[in-house]
Amino acid sequence: MTVGLVLGGAGGLGAHVLWPGDTDDSGGSSGSGGSRGDGRAKPSAVATAGPRAEPVRAAMVAQRQVGVGVVARKGGDPDFFTGQARLDLRDGTTVRAATHVLYDMGEGHPWYPPEIVLIGNRAVITPHQEMTGPEYGPQGSYRTESDATAAAADDIAVRNALEARWLAQPAHLVALLDGATELSTRRAGGVRTLTGSTPLRTLAADPAVGRLYRPYAADGRDGAVRFTLVVTSRDLPESLRTEVPSGSGADAFRVEYRDWAKGGAITARPGPTPAPQWTAAD
């Protein structure tokens, strides 16, 4: 699928905020106080001054727009899906999303997902232009769901769209990083890799992304969500991998971030003509 976007203004943090225990692959320190001479980072007051996730959250919101690719539960899980999304980051917790998500895509399957725009808890669904018309019933008509979370119980595409937004939005990274009971960081060539684990119950109780994790915690399952987050020298995410404890062992999720600060505002366009918000036509 070809995605056309227009360039927006660049943002981000001008300076990198240090992390506790931060090391690079050469064994030196990235702390502002320099190296101790033994390959370990010197603690910095800056490193512990605020929440762990604040540098990443602030960098993301400053860019306002981002495109993502999502792969969820790859490996035979019946709830597997893959998709693309564009996020409009209004602030750290308010995120509008335009998504293309496809349930159970197999070899030879055509790419016919609808576009689902999420604004708050409202979903605006525009069917793919090749899947429109009365012969496809409600699924072939432009429509609005005033309660997306309720609609998700019966509409797989809406559920996948919600999950794509929960996975990629800043609030998810905040919940993972600030709730982590284990966290290590490593820098190589300006890229920073953060690896850690966050209790499943902590994430299930989070007001922003808890709905993603509550089904996993519903049976009283303990355990932790393991994650690997890669960020640039400007603290902008490049990729996020998570492994969530499940009955089959663990469900894996992956988010790839791209096209920072590109694209216009996400809006609820009138139907019924399909008008995907993947173009520069805003």
PDB file of C-alpha atoms in Angstrom:
ATOM      1  CA  MET A   1       0.000   0.000   0.000  1.00  0.00           C
ATOM      2  CA  THR A   2       1.358   3.427  -0.894  1.00  0.00           C
ATOM      3  CA  VAL A   3       0.955   6.064   1.778  1.00  0.00           C
ATOM      4  CA  GLY A   4       1.335   9.731   0.827  1.00  0.00           C
ATOM      5  CA  LEU A   5       1.882  12.312   3.553  1.00  0.00           C
ATOM      6  CA  VAL A   6       2.947  15.949   3.619  1.00  0.00           C
ATOM      7  CA  LEU A   7       5.806  17.303   5.659  1.00  0.00           C
ATOM      8  CA  GLY A   8       4.951  19.229   8.798  1.00  0.00           C
ATOM      9  CA  GLY A   9       7.016  21.262  11.223  1.00  0.00           C
ATOM     10  CA  ALA A  10       9.776  19.489  13.117  1.00  0.00           C
ATOM     11  CA  GLY A  11       9.822  19.443  16.878  1.00  0.00           C
ATOM     12  CA  GLY A  12      11.335  17.309  19.594  1.00  0.00           C
ATOM     13  CA  LEU A  13      13.700  17.997  22.443  1.00  0.00           C
ATOM     14  CA  GLY A  14      16.799  20.004  21.811  1.00  0.00           C
ATOM     15  CA  ALA A  15      18.852  18.134  24.383  1.00  0.00           C
ATOM     16  CA  HIS A  16      18.873  14.537  25.534  1.00  0.00           C
ATOM     17  CA  VAL A  17      17.806  13.788  29.094  1.00  0.00           C
ATOM     18  CA  LEU A  18      20.032  11.315  30.898  1.00  0.00           C
ATOM     19  CA  TRP A  19      18.891   8.009  32.344  1.00  0.00           C
ATOM     20  CA  PRO A  20      20.146   6.222  35.458  1.00  0.00           C
ATOM     21  CA  GLY A  21      22.728   3.564  34.716  1.00  0.00           C
ATOM     22  CA  ASP A  22      23.044   4.718  31.102  1.00  0.00           C
ATOM     23  CA  THR A  23      25.991   3.172  29.255  1.00  0.00           C
ATOM     24  CA  ASP A  24      27.174   2.994  25.696  1.00  0.00           C
ATOM     25  CA  ASP A  25      28.654   0.042  23.845  1.00  0.00           C
ATOM     26  CA  SER A  26      32.189   1.368  24.229  1.00  0.00           C
ATOM     27  CA  GLY A  27      31.950   1.026  28.018  1.00  0.00           C
ATOM     28  CA  GLY A  28      31.963   4.785  28.598  1.00  0.00           C
ATOM     29  CA  SER A  29      29.386   6.886  30.395  1.00  0.00           C
ATOM     30  CA  SER A  30      26.798   9.186  28.914  1.00  0.00           C
ATOM     31  CA  GLY A  31      26.294  10.972  32.237  1.00  0.00           C
ATOM     32  CA  SER A  32      26.931  14.703  32.387  1.00  0.00           C
ATOM     33  CA  GLY A  33      29.537  14.209  35.079  1.00  0.00           C
ATOM     34  CA  GLY A  34      31.784  12.031  32.901  1.00  0.00           C
ATOM     35  CA  SER A  35      33.090   8.523  33.423  1.00  0.00           C
ATOM     36  CA  ARG A  36      34.271   7.014  36.672  1.00  0.00           C
ATOM     37  CA  GLY A  37      36.973   5.270  34.704  1.00  0.00           C
ATOM     38  CA  ASP A  38      35.493   1.825  35.322  1.00  0.00           C
ATOM     39  CA  GLY A  39      32.977   1.757  32.443  1.00  0.00           C
ATOM     40  CA  ARG A  40      30.000   2.607  34.648  1.00  0.00           C
ATOM     41  CA  ALA A  41      27.825   5.676  34.303  1.00  0.00           C
ATOM     42  CA  LYS A  42      28.096   8.334  36.994  1.00  0.00           C
ATOM     43  CA  PRO A  43      24.693   9.112  38.574  1.00  0.00           C
ATOM     44  CA  SER A  44      23.229  12.420  37.444  1.00  0.00           C
ATOM     45  CA  ALA A  45      20.750  14.667  39.239  1.00  0.00           C
ATOM     46  CA  VAL A  46      19.062  15.174  35.886  1.00  0.00           C
ATOM     47  CA  ALA A  47      18.488  11.439  35.551  1.00  0.00           C
ATOM     48  CA  THR A  48      16.251  11.163  38.614  1.00  0.00           C
ATOM     49  CA  ALA A  49      14.567  14.570  38.525  1.00  0.00           C
ATOM     50  CA  GLY A  50      11.324  13.407  36.893  1.00  0.00           C
ATOM     51  CA  PRO A  51       9.376  10.442  35.503  1.00  0.00           C
ATOM     52  CA  ARG A  52      11.387   8.049  33.366  1.00  0.00           C
ATOM     53  CA  ALA A  53       9.072   8.444  30.404  1.00  0.00           C
ATOM     54  CA  GLU A  54       8.883  12.232  30.280  1.00  0.00           C
ATOM     55  CA  PRO A  55      11.664  12.746  27.687  1.00  0.00           C
ATOM     56  CA  VAL A  56      10.001  10.307  25.283  1.00  0.00           C
ATOM     57  CA  ARG A  57       6.482  11.590  25.907  1.00  0.00           C
ATOM     58  CA  ALA A  58       7.525  15.221  25.402  1.00  0.00           C
ATOM     59  CA  ALA A  59       9.455  14.426  22.216  1.00  0.00           C
ATOM     60  CA  MET A  60       6.487  12.558  20.731  1.00  0.00           C
ATOM     61  CA  VAL A  61       3.919  15.252  21.516  1.00  0.00           C
ATOM     62  CA  ALA A  62       6.197  17.967  20.109  1.00  0.00           C
ATOM     63  CA  GLN A  63       6.128  16.215  16.715  1.00  0.00           C
ATOM     64  CA  ARG A  64       2.295  16.037  16.754  1.00  0.00           C
ATOM     65  CA  GLN A  65       2.018  13.550  13.833  1.00  0.00           C
ATOM     66  CA  VAL A  66       3.458  10.066  13.390  1.00  0.00           C
ATOM     67  CA  GLY A  67       2.852   7.006  11.239  1.00  0.00           C
ATOM     68  CA  VAL A  68       3.103   3.505  12.688  1.00  0.00           C
ATOM     69  CA  GLY A  69       3.038  -0.097  11.587  1.00  0.00           C
ATOM     70  CA  VAL A  70       1.593  -2.659  14.012  1.00  0.00           C
ATOM     71  CA  VAL A  71       1.830  -6.437  14.204  1.00  0.00           C
ATOM     72  CA  ALA A  72      -0.172  -7.989  17.030  1.00  0.00           C
ATOM     73  CA  ARG A  73      -0.008 -11.530  18.410  1.00  0.00           C
ATOM     74  CA  LYS A  74       1.981 -12.934  15.509  1.00  0.00           C
ATOM     75  CA  GLY A  75       2.418 -16.668  15.584  1.00  0.00           C
ATOM     76  CA  GLY A  76      -0.918 -18.358  15.093  1.00  0.00           C
ATOM     77  CA  ASP A  77      -3.022 -16.600  17.721  1.00  0.00           C
ATOM     78  CA  PRO A  78      -6.628 -16.294  16.429  1.00  0.00           C
ATOM     79  CA  ASP A  79      -6.621 -12.600  17.374  1.00  0.00           C
ATOM     80  CA  PHE A  80      -3.551 -11.861  15.249  1.00  0.00           C
ATOM     81  CA  PHE A  81      -3.715  -8.743  13.097  1.00  0.00           C
ATOM     82  CA  THR A  82      -1.444  -6.448  11.171  1.00  0.00           C
ATOM     83  CA  GLY A  83      -2.061  -2.857  10.209  1.00  0.00           C
ATOM     84  CA  GLN A  84      -0.987   0.713   9.703  1.00  0.00           C
ATOM     85  CA  ALA A  85      -2.025   3.850  11.534  1.00  0.00           C
ATOM     86  CA  ARG A  86      -1.438   7.569  11.600  1.00  0.00           C
ATOM     87  CA  LEU A  87      -1.663   9.303  14.964  1.00  0.00           C
ATOM     88  CA  ASP A  88      -2.529  12.920  15.722  1.00  0.00           C
ATOM     89  CA  LEU A  89      -1.028  13.583  19.159  1.00  0.00           C
ATOM     90  CA  ARG A  90      -3.061  16.352  20.765  1.00  0.00           C
ATOM     91  CA  ASP A  91      -1.250  15.874  24.087  1.00  0.00           C
ATOM     92  CA  GLY A  92       0.147  13.023  26.132  1.00  0.00           C
ATOM     93  CA  THR A  93      -3.228  11.336  26.600  1.00  0.00           C
ATOM     94  CA  THR A  94      -5.410  12.646  23.737  1.00  0.00           C
ATOM     95  CA  VAL A  95      -4.701  10.822  20.500  1.00  0.00           C
ATOM     96  CA  ARG A  96      -6.710  10.767  17.306  1.00  0.00           C
ATOM     97  CA  ALA A  97      -5.971   7.843  15.044  1.00  0.00           C
ATOM     98  CA  ALA A  98      -6.656   6.929  11.418  1.00  0.00           C
ATOM     99  CA  THR A  99      -6.081   3.205  10.999  1.00  0.00           C
ATOM    100  CA  HIS A 100      -6.024   0.437   8.421  1.00  0.00           C
ATOM    101  CA  VAL A 101      -6.100  -2.881  10.281  1.00  0.00           C
ATOM    102  CA  LEU A 102      -6.562  -6.316   8.775  1.00  0.00           C
ATOM    103  CA  TYR A 103      -7.649  -9.355  10.741  1.00  0.00           C
ATOM    104  CA  ASP A 104      -5.885 -12.660  10.113  1.00  0.00           C
ATOM    105  CA  MET A 105      -4.104 -11.687   6.904  1.00  0.00           C
ATOM    106  CA  GLY A 106      -2.815 -14.818   5.206  1.00  0.00           C
ATOM    107  CA  GLU A 107      -0.890 -15.541   2.038  1.00  0.00           C
ATOM    108  CA  GLY A 108      -2.783 -14.344  -0.993  1.00  0.00           C
ATOM    109  CA  HIS A 109      -5.400 -12.377   0.941  1.00  0.00           C
ATOM    110  CA  PRO A 110      -6.234  -8.983  -0.586  1.00  0.00           C
ATOM    111  CA  TRP A 111      -5.637  -5.837   1.458  1.00  0.00           C
ATOM    112  CA  TYR A 112      -9.215  -4.675   1.999  1.00  0.00           C
ATOM    113  CA  PRO A 113      -9.322  -3.206   5.492  1.00  0.00           C
ATOM    114  CA  PRO A 114     -11.589  -0.236   6.185  1.00  0.00           C
ATOM    115  CA  GLU A 115     -10.269   3.089   7.367  1.00  0.00           C
ATOM    116  CA  ILE A 116     -11.288   3.604  10.976  1.00  0.00           C
ATOM    117  CA  VAL A 117     -10.859   7.065  12.459  1.00  0.00           C
ATOM    118  CA  LEU A 118     -10.870   7.154  16.251  1.00  0.00           C
ATOM    119  CA  ILE A 119     -11.680  10.470  17.908  1.00  0.00           C
ATOM    120  CA  GLY A 120     -12.092   9.963  21.604  1.00  0.00           C
ATOM    121  CA  ASN A 121     -14.324   6.906  21.947  1.00  0.00           C
ATOM    122  CA  ARG A 122     -16.079   7.558  18.631  1.00  0.00           C
ATOM    123  CA  ALA A 123     -15.206   5.508  15.552  1.00  0.00           C
ATOM    124  CA  VAL A 124     -15.857   6.724  12.005  1.00  0.00           C
ATOM    125  CA  ILE A 125     -15.612   3.813   9.561  1.00  0.00           C
ATOM    126  CA  THR A 126     -15.021   4.278   5.834  1.00  0.00           C
ATOM    127  CA  PRO A 127     -14.964   0.973   3.924  1.00  0.00           C
ATOM    128  CA  HIS A 128     -12.263   0.300   1.382  1.00  0.00           C
ATOM    129  CA  GLN A 129     -13.308   1.670  -2.008  1.00  0.00           C
ATOM    130  CA  GLU A 130     -13.362  -1.827  -3.481  1.00  0.00           C
ATOM    131  CA  MET A 131     -15.620  -3.139  -0.722  1.00  0.00           C
ATOM    132  CA  THR A 132     -18.396  -0.538  -0.775  1.00  0.00           C
ATOM    133  CA  GLY A 133     -22.028  -0.837  -1.758  1.00  0.00           C
ATOM    134  CA  PRO A 134     -25.223  -2.460  -0.545  1.00  0.00           C
ATOM    135  CA  GLU A 135     -24.071  -5.914  -1.576  1.00  0.00           C
ATOM    136  CA  TYR A 136     -21.640  -5.813   1.355  1.00  0.00           C
ATOM    137  CA  GLY A 137     -24.315  -4.845   3.895  1.00  0.00           C
ATOM    138  CA  PRO A 138     -23.411  -2.605   6.858  1.00  0.00           C
ATOM    139  CA  GLN A 139     -19.735  -3.406   6.414  1.00  0.00           C
ATOM    140  CA  GLY A 140     -19.824  -1.708   3.001  1.00  0.00           C
ATOM    141  CA  SER A 141     -21.340   1.547   4.233  1.00  0.00           C
ATOM    142  CA  TYR A 142     -19.844   4.664   5.788  1.00  0.00           C
ATOM    143  CA  ARG A 143     -20.963   4.696   9.394  1.00  0.00           C
ATOM    144  CA  THR A 144     -20.221   6.090  12.849  1.00  0.00           C
ATOM    145  CA  GLU A 145     -20.027   4.192  16.122  1.00  0.00           C
ATOM    146  CA  SER A 146     -20.602   6.554  19.046  1.00  0.00           C
ATOM    147  CA  ASP A 147     -19.130   4.020  21.509  1.00  0.00           C
ATOM    148  CA  ALA A 148     -16.138   2.360  19.898  1.00  0.00           C
ATOM    149  CA  THR A 149     -15.287   0.187  22.899  1.00  0.00           C
ATOM    150  CA  ALA A 150     -18.815  -1.240  22.942  1.00  0.00           C
ATOM    151  CA  ALA A 151     -18.794  -1.768  19.162  1.00  0.00           C
ATOM    152  CA  ALA A 152     -15.456  -3.581  19.430  1.00  0.00           C
ATOM    153  CA  ALA A 153     -17.174  -6.525  21.117  1.00  0.00           C
ATOM    154  CA  ASP A 154     -18.737  -7.474  17.764  1.00  0.00           C
ATOM    155  CA  ASP A 155     -16.603  -5.595  15.229  1.00  0.00           C
ATOM    156  CA  ILE A 156     -13.133  -7.069  14.833  1.00  0.00           C
ATOM    157  CA  ALA A 157     -11.785  -4.153  12.779  1.00  0.00           C
ATOM    158  CA  VAL A 158     -12.866  -1.591  15.400  1.00  0.00           C
ATOM    159  CA  ARG A 159     -11.285  -3.679  18.126  1.00  0.00           C
ATOM    160  CA  ASN A 160      -8.040  -3.902  16.177  1.00  0.00           C
ATOM    161  CA  ALA A 161      -8.079  -0.146  15.546  1.00  0.00           C
ATOM    162  CA  LEU A 162      -8.448   0.539  19.269  1.00  0.00           C
ATOM    163  CA  GLU A 163      -5.607  -1.845  20.077  1.00  0.00           C
ATOM    164  CA  ALA A 164      -3.368  -0.217  17.467  1.00  0.00           C
ATOM    165  CA  ARG A 165      -3.942   3.190  19.088  1.00  0.00           C
ATOM    166  CA  TRP A 166      -3.396   1.857  22.605  1.00  0.00           C
ATOM    167  CA  LEU A 167      -0.150   0.160  21.584  1.00  0.00           C
ATOM    168  CA  ALA A 168       1.392   3.144  19.769  1.00  0.00           C
ATOM    169  CA  GLN A 169       0.279   6.180  21.792  1.00  0.00           C
ATOM    170  CA  PRO A 170       2.544   8.061  24.246  1.00  0.00           C
ATOM    171  CA  ALA A 171       0.454   6.959  27.233  1.00  0.00           C
ATOM    172  CA  HIS A 172       1.435   3.326  26.583  1.00  0.00           C
ATOM    173  CA  LEU A 173       5.131   4.142  26.726  1.00  0.00           C
ATOM    174  CA  VAL A 174       4.550   6.187  29.885  1.00  0.00           C
ATOM    175  CA  ALA A 175       2.760   3.245  31.519  1.00  0.00           C
ATOM    176  CA  LEU A 176       5.526   0.813  30.553  1.00  0.00           C
ATOM    177  CA  LEU A 177       8.461   2.988  31.567  1.00  0.00           C
ATOM    178  CA  ASP A 178       7.116   4.640  34.703  1.00  0.00           C
ATOM    179  CA  GLY A 179       5.576   1.383  35.950  1.00  0.00           C
ATOM    180  CA  ALA A 180       8.658  -0.735  35.246  1.00  0.00           C
ATOM    181  CA  THR A 181      10.137  -2.701  38.129  1.00  0.00           C
ATOM    182  CA  GLU A 182      13.177  -3.558  35.997  1.00  0.00           C
ATOM    183  CA  LEU A 183      14.760  -1.213  33.471  1.00  0.00           C
ATOM    184  CA  SER A 184      18.120  -1.073  31.729  1.00  0.00           C
ATOM    185  CA  THR A 185      19.353   1.224  28.991  1.00  0.00           C
ATOM    186  CA  ARG A 186      22.088   1.011  26.409  1.00  0.00           C
ATOM    187  CA  ARG A 187      23.228   3.476  23.774  1.00  0.00           C
ATOM    188  CA  ALA A 188      24.973   2.667  20.509  1.00  0.00           C
ATOM    189  CA  GLY A 189      25.568   5.162  17.723  1.00  0.00           C
ATOM    190  CA  GLY A 190      23.080   7.646  19.116  1.00  0.00           C
ATOM    191  CA  VAL A 191      20.297   5.050  19.353  1.00  0.00           C
ATOM    192  CA  ARG A 192      19.052   4.210  22.824  1.00  0.00           C
ATOM    193  CA  THR A 193      17.576   0.822  23.723  1.00  0.00           C
ATOM    194  CA  LEU A 194      15.481   0.516  26.881  1.00  0.00           C
ATOM    195  CA  THR A 195      14.690  -2.988  28.099  1.00  0.00           C
ATOM    196  CA  GLY A 196      12.505  -3.751  31.053  1.00  0.00           C
ATOM    197  CA  SER A 197       9.437  -5.352  32.557  1.00  0.00           C
ATOM    198  CA  THR A 198       6.258  -3.922  34.047  1.00  0.00           C
ATOM    199  CA  PRO A 199       3.759  -5.868  36.184  1.00  0.00           C
ATOM    200  CA  LEU A 200       0.719  -6.943  34.172  1.00  0.00           C
ATOM    201  CA  ARG A 201      -1.616  -5.829  36.943  1.00  0.00           C
ATOM    202  CA  THR A 202      -0.064  -2.347  36.946  1.00  0.00           C
ATOM    203  CA  LEU A 203      -0.768  -1.980  33.231  1.00  0.00           C
ATOM    204  CA  ALA A 204      -4.280  -3.410  33.554  1.00  0.00           C
ATOM    205  CA  ALA A 205      -5.070  -0.685  36.109  1.00  0.00           C
ATOM    206  CA  ASP A 206      -3.729   2.137  33.940  1.00  0.00           C
ATOM    207  CA  PRO A 207      -6.549   4.542  32.970  1.00  0.00           C
ATOM    208  CA  ALA A 208      -5.224   5.165  29.444  1.00  0.00           C
ATOM    209  CA  VAL A 209      -4.207   1.704  28.195  1.00  0.00           C
ATOM    210  CA  GLY A 210      -5.636  -0.653  30.799  1.00  0.00           C
ATOM    211  CA  ARG A 211      -8.284  -1.954  28.390  1.00  0.00           C
ATOM    212  CA  LEU A 212      -5.511  -3.512  26.297  1.00  0.00           C
ATOM    213  CA  TYR A 213      -4.240  -5.516  29.281  1.00  0.00           C
ATOM    214  CA  ARG A 214      -7.380  -6.270  31.317  1.00  0.00           C
ATOM    215  CA  PRO A 215      -8.328  -9.358  29.275  1.00  0.00           C
ATOM    216  CA  TYR A 216      -4.910 -10.809  30.103  1.00  0.00           C
ATOM    217  CA  ALA A 217      -5.269 -10.027  33.808  1.00  0.00           C
ATOM    218  CA  ALA A 218      -8.952 -11.019  34.042  1.00  0.00           C
ATOM    219  CA  ASP A 219      -8.207 -14.565  35.208  1.00  0.00           C
ATOM    220  CA  GLY A 220      -5.926 -13.337  37.978  1.00  0.00           C
ATOM    221  CA  ARG A 221      -2.793 -14.054  35.982  1.00  0.00           C
ATOM    222  CA  ASP A 222       0.348 -12.577  37.523  1.00  0.00           C
ATOM    223  CA  GLY A 223       3.561 -11.887  35.690  1.00  0.00           C
ATOM    224  CA  ALA A 224       5.140  -8.995  33.885  1.00  0.00           C
ATOM    225  CA  VAL A 225       5.039  -7.490  30.424  1.00  0.00           C
ATOM    226  CA  ARG A 226       8.519  -7.477  28.976  1.00  0.00           C
ATOM    227  CA  PHE A 227       9.371  -4.673  26.574  1.00  0.00           C
ATOM    228  CA  THR A 228      12.156  -3.316  24.389  1.00  0.00           C
ATOM    229  CA  LEU A 229      11.893   0.310  23.289  1.00  0.00           C
ATOM    230  CA  VAL A 230      14.363   1.823  20.808  1.00  0.00           C
ATOM    231  CA  VAL A 231      14.563   5.625  20.660  1.00  0.00           C
ATOM    232  CA  THR A 232      16.650   8.054  18.627  1.00  0.00           C
ATOM    233  CA  SER A 233      19.063  10.642  19.979  1.00  0.00           C
ATOM    234  CA  ARG A 234      16.057  13.015  20.093  1.00  0.00           C
ATOM    235  CA  ASP A 235      14.118  10.528  22.278  1.00  0.00           C
ATOM    236  CA  LEU A 236      11.683   9.704  19.467  1.00  0.00           C
ATOM    237  CA  PRO A 237      10.630   6.038  19.397  1.00  0.00           C
ATOM    238  CA  GLU A 238      11.764   3.890  16.478  1.00  0.00           C
ATOM    239  CA  SER A 239      10.266   0.607  17.619  1.00  0.00           C
ATOM    240  CA  LEU A 240       8.519  -1.046  20.550  1.00  0.00           C
ATOM    241  CA  ARG A 241       8.333  -4.770  21.244  1.00  0.00           C
ATOM    242  CA  THR A 242       6.230  -6.195  24.057  1.00  0.00           C
ATOM    243  CA  GLU A 243       5.534  -9.703  25.305  1.00  0.00           C
ATOM    244  CA  VAL A 244       2.366 -10.138  27.359  1.00  0.00           C
ATOM    245  CA  PRO A 245       1.811 -13.228  29.548  1.00  0.00           C
ATOM    246  CA  SER A 246      -1.029 -15.313  28.136  1.00  0.00           C
ATOM    247  CA  GLY A 247      -2.468 -18.780  28.417  1.00  0.00           C
ATOM    248  CA  SER A 248      -0.241 -19.923  25.555  1.00  0.00           C
ATOM    249  CA  GLY A 249       2.907 -18.464  27.112  1.00  0.00           C
ATOM    250  CA  ALA A 250       3.180 -14.909  25.746  1.00  0.00           C
ATOM    251  CA  ASP A 251       1.554 -12.748  23.087  1.00  0.00           C
ATOM    252  CA  ALA A 252       4.018 -10.637  21.109  1.00  0.00           C
ATOM    253  CA  PHE A 253       3.302  -7.130  19.808  1.00  0.00           C
ATOM    254  CA  ARG A 254       5.461  -4.853  17.662  1.00  0.00           C
ATOM    255  CA  VAL A 255       5.119  -1.195  16.740  1.00  0.00           C
ATOM    256  CA  GLU A 256       7.323   0.560  14.163  1.00  0.00           C
ATOM    257  CA  TYR A 257       7.317   4.384  14.217  1.00  0.00           C
ATOM    258  CA  ARG A 258       7.995   6.505  11.120  1.00  0.00           C
ATOM    259  CA  ASP A 259       7.061   9.749   9.353  1.00  0.00           C
ATOM    260  CA  TRP A 260       7.373  11.977  12.403  1.00  0.00           C
ATOM    261  CA  ALA A 261       5.759  15.418  11.977  1.00  0.00           C
ATOM    262  CA  LYS A 262       4.193  14.448   8.644  1.00  0.00           C
ATOM    263  CA  GLY A 263       0.545  14.707   7.691  1.00  0.00           C
ATOM    264  CA  GLY A 264      -2.337  16.951   8.673  1.00  0.00           C
ATOM    265  CA  ALA A 265      -4.900  16.857  11.441  1.00  0.00           C
ATOM    266  CA  ILE A 266      -7.114  13.792  11.667  1.00  0.00           C
ATOM    267  CA  THR A 267     -10.787  14.699  11.282  1.00  0.00           C
ATOM    268  CA  ALA A 268     -14.158  12.990  11.013  1.00  0.00           C
ATOM    269  CA  ARG A 269     -14.917  13.398   7.328  1.00  0.00           C
ATOM    270  CA  PRO A 270     -18.458  13.115   5.999  1.00  0.00           C
ATOM    271  CA  GLY A 271     -19.444   9.986   4.077  1.00  0.00           C
ATOM    272  CA  PRO A 272     -20.382   7.991   2.188  1.00  0.00           C
ATOM    273  CA  THR A 273     -17.544   8.467  -0.321  1.00  0.00           C
ATOM    274  CA  PRO A 274     -14.367   6.805   0.964  1.00  0.00           C
ATOM    275  CA  ALA A 275     -11.791   9.446   1.794  1.00  0.00           C
ATOM    276  CA  PRO A 276      -8.727   7.805   3.367  1.00  0.00           C
ATOM    277  CA  GLN A 277      -6.653  10.119   5.525  1.00  0.00           C
ATOM    278  CA  TRP A 278      -3.439   8.553   4.296  1.00  0.00           C
ATOM    279  CA  THR A 279      -3.032  11.220   1.605  1.00  0.00           C
ATOM    280  CA  ALA A 280      -2.082  14.890   1.635  1.00  0.00           C
ATOM    281  CA  ALA A 281      -5.626  15.915   0.796  1.00  0.00           C
ATOM    282  CA  ASP A 282      -6.445  17.376   4.230  1.00  0.00           C
TER     283      ASP A 282
END
